[in-house]
PDB file of C-alpha atoms in Angstrom:
ATOM      1  CA  UNK Z 225      23.017 -97.720 101.105  1.00 88.00           C
ATOM      2  CA  UNK Z 226      25.561 -98.693  98.705  1.00 94.00           C
ATOM      3  CA  UNK Z 227      27.435 -95.741  96.956  1.00 96.00           C
ATOM      4  CA  UNK Z 228      29.811 -95.483  94.013  1.00 97.00           C
ATOM      5  CA  UNK Z 229      31.911 -92.190  94.169  1.00 97.00           C
ATOM      6  CA  UNK Z 230      33.294 -91.165  90.757  1.00 96.00           C
ATOM      7  CA  UNK Z 231      35.982 -88.589  90.078  1.00 94.00           C
ATOM      8  CA  UNK Z 232      37.368 -89.009  93.574  1.00 95.00           C
ATOM      9  CA  UNK Z 233      39.890 -86.316  94.274  1.00 93.00           C
ATOM     10  CA  UNK Z 234      42.554 -87.547  97.036  1.00 92.00           C
ATOM     11  CA  UNK Z 235      42.156 -84.446  99.143  1.00 94.00           C
ATOM     12  CA  UNK Z 236      38.351 -84.808  99.338  1.00 95.00           C
ATOM     13  CA  UNK Z 237      38.008 -88.488 100.291  1.00 96.00           C
ATOM     14  CA  UNK Z 238      38.930 -87.778 104.017  1.00 96.00           C
ATOM     15  CA  UNK Z 239      36.125 -85.169 104.289  1.00 96.00           C
ATOM     16  CA  UNK Z 240      33.690 -87.706 102.585  1.00 96.00           C
ATOM     17  CA  UNK Z 241      34.750 -90.582 104.978  1.00 96.00           C
ATOM     18  CA  UNK Z 242      34.532 -88.350 108.010  1.00 96.00           C
ATOM     19  CA  UNK Z 243      30.936 -87.193 107.139  1.00 96.00           C
ATOM     20  CA  UNK Z 244      29.822 -90.705 106.274  1.00 95.00           C
ATOM     21  CA  UNK Z 245      31.221 -92.226 109.504  1.00 93.00           C
ATOM     22  CA  UNK Z 246      30.518 -95.717 108.232  1.00 91.00           C
ATOM     23  CA  UNK Z 247      26.719 -95.012 107.714  1.00 91.00           C
ATOM     24  CA  UNK Z 248      26.762 -95.959 103.984  1.00 95.00           C
ATOM     25  CA  UNK Z 249      28.851 -98.580 102.086  1.00 95.00           C
ATOM     26  CA  UNK Z 250      31.049 -96.427  99.927  1.00 96.00           C
ATOM     27  CA  UNK Z 251      33.335 -97.372  96.931  1.00 96.00           C
ATOM     28  CA  UNK Z 252      35.823 -94.629  95.845  1.00 96.00           C
ATOM     29  CA  UNK Z 253      37.291 -94.403  92.311  1.00 96.00           C
ATOM     30  CA  UNK Z 254      39.571 -91.741  90.912  1.00 94.00           C
ATOM     31  CA  UNK Z 255      38.077 -92.456  87.296  1.00 93.00           C
ATOM     32  CA  UNK Z 256      35.513 -90.263  85.880  1.00 93.00           C
ATOM     33  CA  UNK Z 257      31.921 -91.524  85.053  1.00 96.00           C
ATOM     34  CA  UNK Z 258      31.824 -92.258  81.388  1.00 94.00           C
ATOM     35  CA  UNK Z 259      29.978 -94.811  79.185  1.00 94.00           C
ATOM     36  CA  UNK Z 260      33.042 -97.051  79.599  1.00 95.00           C
ATOM     37  CA  UNK Z 261      33.255 -96.650  83.431  1.00 96.00           C
ATOM     38  CA  UNK Z 262      29.514 -96.779  84.200  1.00 96.00           C
ATOM     39  CA  UNK Z 263      29.673-100.748  85.013  1.00 96.00           C
ATOM     40  CA  UNK Z 264      31.734 -99.736  88.111  1.00 96.00           C
ATOM     41  CA  UNK Z 265      28.495 -98.650  89.594  1.00 96.00           C
ATOM     42  CA  UNK Z 266      27.157-102.308  89.394  1.00 94.00           C
ATOM     43  CA  UNK Z 267      25.394-103.051  92.646  1.00 92.00           C
ATOM     44  CA  UNK Z 268      25.247 -99.466  93.801  1.00 95.00           C
ATOM     45  CA  UNK Z 269      21.988 -97.819  94.540  1.00 96.00           C
ATOM     46  CA  UNK Z 270      23.432 -94.244  94.307  1.00 96.00           C
ATOM     47  CA  UNK Z 271      26.425 -92.686  92.547  1.00 97.00           C
ATOM     48  CA  UNK Z 272      28.130 -89.371  93.595  1.00 96.00           C
ATOM     49  CA  UNK Z 273      29.775 -87.395  90.968  1.00 96.00           C
ATOM     50  CA  UNK Z 274      31.656 -84.225  90.099  1.00 91.00           C
ATOM     51  CA  UNK Z 275      32.412 -81.753  87.302  1.00 82.00           C
ATOM     52  CA  UNK Z 276      34.475 -84.155  84.847  1.00 85.00           C
ATOM     53  CA  UNK Z 277      31.773 -86.873  85.040  1.00 92.00           C
ATOM     54  CA  UNK Z 278      29.528 -87.505  82.046  1.00 93.00           C
ATOM     55  CA  UNK Z 279      25.802 -87.784  82.951  1.00 95.00           C
ATOM     56  CA  UNK Z 280      24.322 -87.704  79.429  1.00 95.00           C
ATOM     57  CA  UNK Z 281      21.308 -89.655  78.676  1.00 96.00           C
ATOM     58  CA  UNK Z 282      23.181 -92.951  77.380  1.00 96.00           C
ATOM     59  CA  UNK Z 283      25.368 -92.891  80.571  1.00 97.00           C
ATOM     60  CA  UNK Z 284      22.150 -92.453  82.800  1.00 97.00           C
ATOM     61  CA  UNK Z 285      20.449 -95.244  81.041  1.00 97.00           C
ATOM     62  CA  UNK Z 286      23.537 -97.368  81.878  1.00 96.00           C
ATOM     63  CA  UNK Z 287      23.420 -96.500  85.398  1.00 97.00           C
ATOM     64  CA  UNK Z 288      19.610 -97.236  85.670  1.00 97.00           C
ATOM     65  CA  UNK Z 289      20.257-100.622  84.036  1.00 95.00           C
ATOM     66  CA  UNK Z 290      22.941-101.282  86.619  1.00 96.00           C
ATOM     67  CA  UNK Z 291      20.618-100.683  89.519  1.00 95.00           C
ATOM     68  CA  UNK Z 292      21.417 -97.113  90.248  1.00 96.00           C
ATOM     69  CA  UNK Z 293      18.559 -95.075  91.484  1.00 96.00           C
ATOM     70  CA  UNK Z 294      19.968 -91.802  93.033  1.00 96.00           C
ATOM     71  CA  UNK Z 295      22.715 -89.386  91.619  1.00 96.00           C
ATOM     72  CA  UNK Z 296      24.410 -86.875  93.897  1.00 95.00           C
ATOM     73  CA  UNK Z 297      26.324 -83.990  92.449  1.00 94.00           C
ATOM     74  CA  UNK Z 298      29.130 -82.715  94.679  1.00 94.00           C
ATOM     75  CA  UNK Z 299      28.620 -79.303  93.392  1.00 88.00           C
ATOM     76  CA  UNK Z 300      26.168 -76.427  92.826  1.00 85.00           C
ATOM     77  CA  UNK Z 301      26.256 -76.664  89.040  1.00 80.00           C
ATOM     78  CA  UNK Z 302      24.479 -79.535  87.339  1.00 86.00           C
ATOM     79  CA  UNK Z 303      24.998 -78.619  83.808  1.00 83.00           C
ATOM     80  CA  UNK Z 304      26.689 -81.823  83.111  1.00 87.00           C
ATOM     81  CA  UNK Z 305      23.565 -83.755  84.015  1.00 93.00           C
ATOM     82  CA  UNK Z 306      20.728 -84.378  81.414  1.00 94.00           C
ATOM     83  CA  UNK Z 307      17.946 -83.603  83.962  1.00 95.00           C
ATOM     84  CA  UNK Z 308      15.046 -84.390  81.693  1.00 95.00           C
ATOM     85  CA  UNK Z 309      16.633 -87.957  80.827  1.00 96.00           C
ATOM     86  CA  UNK Z 310      17.311 -88.442  84.748  1.00 96.00           C
ATOM     87  CA  UNK Z 311      13.536 -87.508  85.563  1.00 96.00           C
ATOM     88  CA  UNK Z 312      12.287 -89.617  82.531  1.00 96.00           C
ATOM     89  CA  UNK Z 313      14.190 -92.623  83.779  1.00 96.00           C
ATOM     90  CA  UNK Z 314      13.115 -92.071  87.344  1.00 95.00           C
ATOM     91  CA  UNK Z 315      16.577 -91.406  88.666  1.00 96.00           C
ATOM     92  CA  UNK Z 316      16.727 -88.933  91.608  1.00 95.00           C
ATOM     93  CA  UNK Z 317      19.189 -86.077  91.540  1.00 96.00           C
ATOM     94  CA  UNK Z 318      20.326 -83.727  94.286  1.00 95.00           C
ATOM     95  CA  UNK Z 319      23.216 -81.355  94.550  1.00 93.00           C
ATOM     96  CA  UNK Z 320      24.956 -79.072  96.903  1.00 92.00           C
ATOM     97  CA  UNK Z 321      23.938 -75.655  96.213  1.00 86.00           C
ATOM     98  CA  UNK Z 322      25.039 -73.699  99.116  1.00 82.00           C
ATOM     99  CA  UNK Z 323      28.510 -75.370 100.337  1.00 85.00           C
ATOM    100  CA  UNK Z 324      30.148 -71.924 100.822  1.00 88.00           C
ATOM    101  CA  UNK Z 325      29.343 -68.684  98.926  1.00 92.00           C
ATOM    102  CA  UNK Z 326      32.192 -67.138 100.932  1.00 95.00           C
ATOM    103  CA  UNK Z 327      34.849 -69.580  99.455  1.00 96.00           C
ATOM    104  CA  UNK Z 328      34.118 -68.522  95.854  1.00 96.00           C
ATOM    105  CA  UNK Z 329      33.227 -64.840  96.658  1.00 98.00           C
ATOM    106  CA  UNK Z 330      36.736 -64.409  98.519  1.00 98.00           C
ATOM    107  CA  UNK Z 331      38.532 -66.416  95.674  1.00 98.00           C
ATOM    108  CA  UNK Z 332      37.106 -63.614  93.182  1.00 98.00           C
ATOM    109  CA  UNK Z 333      38.404 -60.998  95.289  1.00 98.00           C
ATOM    110  CA  UNK Z 334      41.601 -62.705  95.638  1.00 98.00           C
ATOM    111  CA  UNK Z 335      42.007 -62.375  91.831  1.00 98.00           C
ATOM    112  CA  UNK Z 336      40.740 -58.997  91.664  1.00 98.00           C
ATOM    113  CA  UNK Z 337      43.508 -57.828  94.048  1.00 98.00           C
ATOM    114  CA  UNK Z 338      46.215 -60.047  92.528  1.00 98.00           C
ATOM    115  CA  UNK Z 339      45.573 -58.520  89.131  1.00 98.00           C
ATOM    116  CA  UNK Z 340      45.120 -55.008  90.289  1.00 98.00           C
ATOM    117  CA  UNK Z 341      48.479 -55.175  92.179  1.00 98.00           C
ATOM    118  CA  UNK Z 342      50.374 -57.267  89.588  1.00 97.00           C
ATOM    119  CA  UNK Z 343      51.278 -59.834  92.136  1.00 97.00           C
ATOM    120  CA  UNK Z 344      51.913 -62.412  89.443  1.00 95.00           C
ATOM    121  CA  UNK Z 345      54.703 -60.191  87.816  1.00 95.00           C
ATOM    122  CA  UNK Z 346      55.987 -58.974  91.228  1.00 97.00           C
ATOM    123  CA  UNK Z 347      56.522 -62.477  92.342  1.00 97.00           C
ATOM    124  CA  UNK Z 348      58.345 -63.504  89.026  1.00 95.00           C
ATOM    125  CA  UNK Z 349      60.579 -60.452  89.144  1.00 96.00           C
ATOM    126  CA  UNK Z 350      61.475 -60.826  92.741  1.00 96.00           C
ATOM    127  CA  UNK Z 351      62.421 -64.557  92.234  1.00 96.00           C
ATOM    128  CA  UNK Z 352      64.637 -63.231  89.403  1.00 97.00           C
ATOM    129  CA  UNK Z 353      66.336 -60.880  91.853  1.00 97.00           C
ATOM    130  CA  UNK Z 354      64.740 -57.783  90.081  1.00 96.00           C
ATOM    131  CA  UNK Z 355      63.204 -55.391  92.870  1.00 97.00           C
ATOM    132  CA  UNK Z 356      62.404 -52.645  90.335  1.00 96.00           C
ATOM    133  CA  UNK Z 357      58.813 -51.135  90.655  1.00 96.00           C
ATOM    134  CA  UNK Z 358      58.345 -49.414  87.269  1.00 94.00           C
ATOM    135  CA  UNK Z 359      56.015 -52.083  85.923  1.00 94.00           C
ATOM    136  CA  UNK Z 360      54.077 -52.785  88.984  1.00 97.00           C
ATOM    137  CA  UNK Z 361      51.913 -49.759  89.418  1.00 97.00           C
ATOM    138  CA  UNK Z 362      48.375 -50.758  90.285  1.00 97.00           C
ATOM    139  CA  UNK Z 363      44.956 -49.555  91.222  1.00 98.00           C
ATOM    140  CA  UNK Z 364      42.775 -49.541  94.438  1.00 98.00           C
ATOM    141  CA  UNK Z 365      39.491 -51.283  94.688  1.00 98.00           C
ATOM    142  CA  UNK Z 366      38.226 -48.435  96.753  1.00 98.00           C
ATOM    143  CA  UNK Z 367      35.662 -46.247  94.943  1.00 98.00           C
ATOM    144  CA  UNK Z 368      35.715 -48.594  91.913  1.00 98.00           C
ATOM    145  CA  UNK Z 369      32.347 -49.683  90.355  1.00 98.00           C
ATOM    146  CA  UNK Z 370      32.145 -53.541  90.276  1.00 98.00           C
ATOM    147  CA  UNK Z 371      29.302 -55.194  88.353  1.00 98.00           C
ATOM    148  CA  UNK Z 372      28.098 -58.616  89.784  1.00 98.00           C
ATOM    149  CA  UNK Z 373      26.499 -60.774  87.133  1.00 98.00           C
ATOM    150  CA  UNK Z 374      24.428 -63.223  88.800  1.00 96.00           C
ATOM    151  CA  UNK Z 375      23.608 -62.019  92.254  1.00 96.00           C
ATOM    152  CA  UNK Z 376      22.710 -65.261  94.135  1.00 93.00           C
ATOM    153  CA  UNK Z 377      24.177 -66.557  97.341  1.00 93.00           C
ATOM    154  CA  UNK Z 378      27.747 -66.126  95.969  1.00 95.00           C
ATOM    155  CA  UNK Z 379      26.999 -62.883  94.382  1.00 96.00           C
ATOM    156  CA  UNK Z 380      25.518 -61.549  97.536  1.00 97.00           C
ATOM    157  CA  UNK Z 381      28.553 -62.636  99.697  1.00 97.00           C
ATOM    158  CA  UNK Z 382      30.799 -60.889  97.019  1.00 98.00           C
ATOM    159  CA  UNK Z 383      28.692 -57.736  97.277  1.00 98.00           C
ATOM    160  CA  UNK Z 384      29.191 -57.820 101.216  1.00 98.00           C
ATOM    161  CA  UNK Z 385      33.087 -58.088 100.839  1.00 98.00           C
ATOM    162  CA  UNK Z 386      33.281 -55.317  98.174  1.00 98.00           C
ATOM    163  CA  UNK Z 387      31.038 -52.961 100.151  1.00 98.00           C
ATOM    164  CA  UNK Z 388      33.697 -53.318 102.816  1.00 97.00           C
ATOM    165  CA  UNK Z 389      36.356 -52.165 100.339  1.00 98.00           C
ATOM    166  CA  UNK Z 390      34.222 -49.013  99.472  1.00 98.00           C
ATOM    167  CA  UNK Z 391      33.115 -50.033  96.037  1.00 98.00           C
ATOM    168  CA  UNK Z 392      30.217 -48.994  94.134  1.00 98.00           C
ATOM    169  CA  UNK Z 393      28.010 -51.916  93.226  1.00 98.00           C
ATOM    170  CA  UNK Z 394      25.939 -52.745  90.202  1.00 98.00           C
ATOM    171  CA  UNK Z 395      24.076 -56.059  89.851  1.00 98.00           C
ATOM    172  CA  UNK Z 396      22.391 -58.117  87.028  1.00 97.00           C
ATOM    173  CA  UNK Z 397      20.005 -60.977  87.816  1.00 96.00           C
ATOM    174  CA  UNK Z 398      16.700 -62.188  86.773  1.00 92.00           C
ATOM    175  CA  UNK Z 399      15.567 -62.151  90.283  1.00 92.00           C
ATOM    176  CA  UNK Z 400      16.693 -58.984  91.937  1.00 93.00           C
ATOM    177  CA  UNK Z 401      17.315 -59.037  95.846  1.00 93.00           C
ATOM    178  CA  UNK Z 402      16.110 -55.770  97.260  1.00 93.00           C
ATOM    179  CA  UNK Z 403      17.883 -56.488 100.582  1.00 95.00           C
ATOM    180  CA  UNK Z 404      21.218 -56.151  98.723  1.00 96.00           C
ATOM    181  CA  UNK Z 405      20.120 -52.534  97.737  1.00 93.00           C
ATOM    182  CA  UNK Z 406      19.354 -51.421 101.377  1.00 95.00           C
ATOM    183  CA  UNK Z 407      22.430 -53.059 102.843  1.00 96.00           C
ATOM    184  CA  UNK Z 408      25.288 -52.408 100.278  1.00 97.00           C
ATOM    185  CA  UNK Z 409      23.645 -49.742  98.027  1.00 96.00           C
ATOM    186  CA  UNK Z 410      23.733 -52.267  95.066  1.00 98.00           C
ATOM    187  CA  UNK Z 411      21.850 -51.081  91.958  1.00 97.00           C
ATOM    188  CA  UNK Z 412      20.210 -53.483  89.649  1.00 97.00           C
ATOM    189  CA  UNK Z 413      20.717 -52.473  86.022  1.00 97.00           C
ATOM    190  CA  UNK Z 414      20.645 -54.162  82.443  1.00 97.00           C
ATOM    191  CA  UNK Z 415      23.724 -55.903  81.339  1.00 98.00           C
ATOM    192  CA  UNK Z 416      24.594 -53.182  78.629  1.00 97.00           C
ATOM    193  CA  UNK Z 417      24.576 -50.622  81.216  1.00 98.00           C
ATOM    194  CA  UNK Z 418      26.526 -52.737  83.893  1.00 98.00           C
ATOM    195  CA  UNK Z 419      29.189 -53.248  81.099  1.00 98.00           C
ATOM    196  CA  UNK Z 420      29.346 -49.616  80.214  1.00 98.00           C
ATOM    197  CA  UNK Z 421      29.712 -48.430  83.841  1.00 98.00           C
ATOM    198  CA  UNK Z 422      31.747 -51.091  85.694  1.00 98.00           C
ATOM    199  CA  UNK Z 423      35.475 -50.937  86.233  1.00 98.00           C
ATOM    200  CA  UNK Z 424      35.334 -54.763  87.350  1.00 98.00           C
ATOM    201  CA  UNK Z 425      32.768 -57.236  86.295  1.00 98.00           C
ATOM    202  CA  UNK Z 426      32.513 -60.630  88.076  1.00 98.00           C
ATOM    203  CA  UNK Z 427      30.571 -63.551  86.676  1.00 98.00           C
ATOM    204  CA  UNK Z 428      28.466 -65.750  88.951  1.00 96.00           C
ATOM    205  CA  UNK Z 429      25.533 -66.885  86.774  1.00 94.00           C
ATOM    206  CA  UNK Z 430      24.623 -70.429  86.356  1.00 89.00           C
ATOM    207  CA  UNK Z 431      25.397 -71.998  82.949  1.00 90.00           C
ATOM    208  CA  UNK Z 432      22.220 -72.530  80.929  1.00 90.00           C
ATOM    209  CA  UNK Z 433      21.340 -72.422  77.221  1.00 90.00           C
ATOM    210  CA  UNK Z 434      20.819 -68.831  77.656  1.00 93.00           C
ATOM    211  CA  UNK Z 435      23.983 -67.941  79.486  1.00 95.00           C
ATOM    212  CA  UNK Z 436      26.426 -69.879  77.423  1.00 96.00           C
ATOM    213  CA  UNK Z 437      28.774 -67.447  75.825  1.00 98.00           C
ATOM    214  CA  UNK Z 438      27.067 -64.597  77.391  1.00 98.00           C
ATOM    215  CA  UNK Z 439      30.166 -62.656  77.379  1.00 98.00           C
ATOM    216  CA  UNK Z 440      30.920 -62.696  73.796  1.00 98.00           C
ATOM    217  CA  UNK Z 441      32.350 -60.261  71.306  1.00 97.00           C
ATOM    218  CA  UNK Z 442      29.361 -57.881  71.407  1.00 97.00           C
ATOM    219  CA  UNK Z 443      29.022 -57.845  75.257  1.00 98.00           C
ATOM    220  CA  UNK Z 444      32.935 -57.674  75.712  1.00 98.00           C
ATOM    221  CA  UNK Z 445      32.802 -54.758  73.424  1.00 97.00           C
ATOM    222  CA  UNK Z 446      30.396 -52.916  75.626  1.00 97.00           C
ATOM    223  CA  UNK Z 447      32.738 -52.832  78.670  1.00 97.00           C
ATOM    224  CA  UNK Z 448      34.782 -49.989  79.754  1.00 96.00           C
ATOM    225  CA  UNK Z 449      38.206 -49.725  78.013  1.00 97.00           C
ATOM    226  CA  UNK Z 450      40.854 -51.368  80.199  1.00 97.00           C
ATOM    227  CA  UNK Z 451      38.212 -53.037  82.524  1.00 98.00           C
ATOM    228  CA  UNK Z 452      38.795 -56.182  84.479  1.00 98.00           C
ATOM    229  CA  UNK Z 453      36.763 -59.462  83.978  1.00 98.00           C
ATOM    230  CA  UNK Z 454      36.582 -62.257  86.576  1.00 98.00           C
ATOM    231  CA  UNK Z 455      34.910 -65.515  86.050  1.00 98.00           C
ATOM    232  CA  UNK Z 456      34.491 -67.922  89.149  1.00 97.00           C
ATOM    233  CA  UNK Z 457      31.257 -69.174  87.931  1.00 94.00           C
ATOM    234  CA  UNK Z 458      30.954 -71.584  84.912  1.00 94.00           C
ATOM    235  CA  UNK Z 459      33.674 -71.640  82.248  1.00 95.00           C
ATOM    236  CA  UNK Z 460      31.048 -71.667  79.318  1.00 95.00           C
ATOM    237  CA  UNK Z 461      29.539 -68.128  80.244  1.00 97.00           C
ATOM    238  CA  UNK Z 462      32.635 -66.750  78.695  1.00 98.00           C
ATOM    239  CA  UNK Z 463      33.509 -67.095  75.089  1.00 98.00           C
ATOM    240  CA  UNK Z 464      37.275 -67.450  75.542  1.00 98.00           C
ATOM    241  CA  UNK Z 465      38.145 -66.825  71.717  1.00 97.00           C
ATOM    242  CA  UNK Z 466      36.279 -63.372  72.142  1.00 98.00           C
ATOM    243  CA  UNK Z 467      38.211 -62.795  75.418  1.00 98.00           C
ATOM    244  CA  UNK Z 468      41.363 -63.300  73.676  1.00 98.00           C
ATOM    245  CA  UNK Z 469      40.413 -60.913  70.949  1.00 97.00           C
ATOM    246  CA  UNK Z 470      39.352 -58.317  73.508  1.00 98.00           C
ATOM    247  CA  UNK Z 471      42.732 -58.760  75.254  1.00 98.00           C
ATOM    248  CA  UNK Z 472      44.711 -58.372  72.184  1.00 96.00           C
ATOM    249  CA  UNK Z 473      42.896 -55.095  71.300  1.00 96.00           C
ATOM    250  CA  UNK Z 474      43.267 -53.717  74.777  1.00 94.00           C
ATOM    251  CA  UNK Z 475      39.636 -53.415  75.279  1.00 94.00           C
ATOM    252  CA  UNK Z 476      39.866 -56.026  78.019  1.00 98.00           C
ATOM    253  CA  UNK Z 477      42.476 -54.845  80.592  1.00 98.00           C
ATOM    254  CA  UNK Z 478      42.478 -57.734  83.004  1.00 98.00           C
ATOM    255  CA  UNK Z 479      41.190 -61.264  83.106  1.00 98.00           C
ATOM    256  CA  UNK Z 480      41.014 -63.609  86.131  1.00 98.00           C
ATOM    257  CA  UNK Z 481      39.625 -67.033  85.656  1.00 98.00           C
ATOM    258  CA  UNK Z 482      39.052 -69.807  87.993  1.00 98.00           C
ATOM    259  CA  UNK Z 483      37.054 -71.655  85.362  1.00 97.00           C
ATOM    260  CA  UNK Z 484      37.490 -72.568  81.737  1.00 97.00           C
ATOM    261  CA  UNK Z 485      34.981 -73.662  79.109  1.00 95.00           C
ATOM    262  CA  UNK Z 486      37.214 -76.457  77.965  1.00 93.00           C
ATOM    263  CA  UNK Z 487      38.589 -77.399  81.365  1.00 93.00           C
ATOM    264  CA  UNK Z 488      37.219 -81.088  81.278  1.00 87.00           C
ATOM    265  CA  UNK Z 489      40.180 -83.319  80.844  1.00 86.00           C
ATOM    266  CA  UNK Z 490      42.545 -80.536  81.817  1.00 91.00           C
ATOM    267  CA  UNK Z 491      41.736 -79.434  85.181  1.00 92.00           C
ATOM    268  CA  UNK Z 492      41.914 -81.503  88.389  1.00 88.00           C
ATOM    269  CA  UNK Z 493      44.797 -83.787  87.036  1.00 87.00           C
ATOM    270  CA  UNK Z 494      48.768 -83.379  87.009  1.00 90.00           C
ATOM    271  CA  UNK Z 495      49.742 -82.934  83.190  1.00 92.00           C
ATOM    272  CA  UNK Z 496      53.369 -81.854  83.992  1.00 91.00           C
ATOM    273  CA  UNK Z 497      54.637 -84.761  81.807  1.00 91.00           C
ATOM    274  CA  UNK Z 498      52.088 -83.937  79.013  1.00 90.00           C
ATOM    275  CA  UNK Z 499      52.167 -81.428  76.183  1.00 87.00           C
ATOM    276  CA  UNK Z 500      49.520 -78.720  76.464  1.00 86.00           C
ATOM    277  CA  UNK Z 501      47.382 -79.587  73.535  1.00 88.00           C
ATOM    278  CA  UNK Z 502      44.801 -76.811  74.097  1.00 92.00           C
ATOM    279  CA  UNK Z 503      46.136 -73.966  71.752  1.00 94.00           C
ATOM    280  CA  UNK Z 504      43.549 -71.585  73.136  1.00 95.00           C
ATOM    281  CA  UNK Z 505      44.394 -72.094  76.689  1.00 95.00           C
ATOM    282  CA  UNK Z 506      48.139 -71.831  75.810  1.00 95.00           C
ATOM    283  CA  UNK Z 507      47.520 -68.557  74.180  1.00 95.00           C
ATOM    284  CA  UNK Z 508      45.560 -67.386  77.367  1.00 96.00           C
ATOM    285  CA  UNK Z 509      48.698 -68.028  79.567  1.00 95.00           C
ATOM    286  CA  UNK Z 510      50.739 -65.793  77.251  1.00 95.00           C
ATOM    287  CA  UNK Z 511      49.132 -62.590  78.554  1.00 96.00           C
ATOM    288  CA  UNK Z 512      50.694 -60.825  81.568  1.00 94.00           C
ATOM    289  CA  UNK Z 513      47.399 -59.398  82.517  1.00 97.00           C
ATOM    290  CA  UNK Z 514      45.675 -62.686  82.685  1.00 98.00           C
ATOM    291  CA  UNK Z 515      45.678 -64.788  85.877  1.00 98.00           C
ATOM    292  CA  UNK Z 516      44.265 -68.463  85.820  1.00 98.00           C
ATOM    293  CA  UNK Z 517      43.644 -70.827  88.686  1.00 97.00           C
ATOM    294  CA  UNK Z 518      42.411 -74.345  88.130  1.00 95.00           C
ATOM    295  CA  UNK Z 519      38.940 -74.472  89.656  1.00 95.00           C
ATOM    296  CA  UNK Z 520      40.230 -73.998  93.227  1.00 95.00           C
ATOM    297  CA  UNK Z 521      37.842 -71.407  94.203  1.00 95.00           C
ATOM    298  CA  UNK Z 522      35.745 -73.898  96.426  1.00 94.00           C
ATOM    299  CA  UNK Z 523      38.947 -75.414  97.793  1.00 95.00           C
ATOM    300  CA  UNK Z 524      38.596 -74.568 101.521  1.00 96.00           C
ATOM    301  CA  UNK Z 525      38.338 -76.579 104.507  1.00 96.00           C
ATOM    302  CA  UNK Z 526      35.015 -75.335 105.349  1.00 96.00           C
ATOM    303  CA  UNK Z 527      33.495 -75.847 101.881  1.00 95.00           C
ATOM    304  CA  UNK Z 528      34.852 -79.219 101.619  1.00 96.00           C
ATOM    305  CA  UNK Z 529      33.333 -80.029 104.820  1.00 96.00           C
ATOM    306  CA  UNK Z 530      30.153 -78.644 103.916  1.00 94.00           C
ATOM    307  CA  UNK Z 531      29.933 -80.429 100.512  1.00 95.00           C
ATOM    308  CA  UNK Z 532      30.788 -83.775 102.043  1.00 95.00           C
ATOM    309  CA  UNK Z 533      28.253 -83.292 104.876  1.00 95.00           C
ATOM    310  CA  UNK Z 534      25.441 -82.191 102.354  1.00 94.00           C
ATOM    311  CA  UNK Z 535      26.202 -85.104 100.313  1.00 94.00           C
ATOM    312  CA  UNK Z 536      25.820 -87.644 103.028  1.00 95.00           C
ATOM    313  CA  UNK Z 537      22.633 -85.801 104.360  1.00 94.00           C
ATOM    314  CA  UNK Z 538      21.004 -86.401 100.851  1.00 94.00           C
ATOM    315  CA  UNK Z 539      21.969 -90.128 101.161  1.00 94.00           C
ATOM    316  CA  UNK Z 540      20.525 -90.274 104.703  1.00 94.00           C
ATOM    317  CA  UNK Z 541      17.254 -88.714 103.644  1.00 94.00           C
ATOM    318  CA  UNK Z 542      16.958 -91.038 100.620  1.00 95.00           C
ATOM    319  CA  UNK Z 543      17.793 -94.052 102.815  1.00 92.00           C
ATOM    320  CA  UNK Z 544      15.043 -92.911 105.199  1.00 92.00           C
ATOM    321  CA  UNK Z 545      12.471 -92.703 102.302  1.00 91.00           C
ATOM    322  CA  UNK Z 546      11.867 -89.013 102.226  1.00 91.00           C
ATOM    323  CA  UNK Z 547      13.230 -86.460  99.413  1.00 89.00           C
ATOM    324  CA  UNK Z 548      16.554 -84.961  99.668  1.00 88.00           C
ATOM    325  CA  UNK Z 549      16.566 -81.128 100.838  1.00 85.00           C
ATOM    326  CA  UNK Z 550      18.401 -80.351  97.425  1.00 88.00           C
ATOM    327  CA  UNK Z 551      16.701 -82.771  95.083  1.00 90.00           C
ATOM    328  CA  UNK Z 552      16.308 -81.275  91.611  1.00 89.00           C
TER     329      UNK Z 552
END
């Protein structure tokens, strides 16, 4: 099968090539899929895409016209894909839902610990030859209440890790998993109660019309004063402007982000020679109690291997004339 891969990141190409092992004819492009770059898929039966790519109806129509019949998303989230348009055209779409929940869950905990123990400030002080400890008093995760919003595979992995730290666990999800209550003592509650009780809240819900800006001014105001908020899920779940207001007022004590609602065109690229044109993001970085990483939660050897293997497995299944395991 001929495949065009868009938004190819240099570090992921070896994983994809190793998983493919020459079975499919693959063309790699660093360029993101847009209306202008869609012609690069001419002659390909399938395209593989990532977060920066545009899969709106007009682009999907172009892909179809160029002969593309299959779309592979190298991620769990598919909010950039107009699925109704894809289905209307007859395009088959698959994603990688379970590449490594542990990678994301562990990164969420890393953000929690780094914020709780002021590791960013500590590193800056030490590099400036300042070894004073006065501003580095932190807190322990042990015995803290952590609320997990979206308790799917990643949320469940996070619950297991935090249970090991001795945390009390709350969860909010449209499909509660009773096994987590038995194993970790996780209690499912409504979002307002979770916000009121949790010392730390970690977001892992998918981005939908219902969850976009789920954490807005109203919900942030329901959080305990000084609580920590972690988002390693989807950037659009958090209203960044509202988060800035909560940080400024002191309602939000700590904010850890691996995703950002306006990250498209910013993350996954080197902008060291460019001025930072996103005023909201620039303001976010001025807060000492904010820690941002550039969508690297999934960036482990294990997760990259799983993503590549699942992507090629879907191609193999389609080439064999059967539906892909993770077809949408």
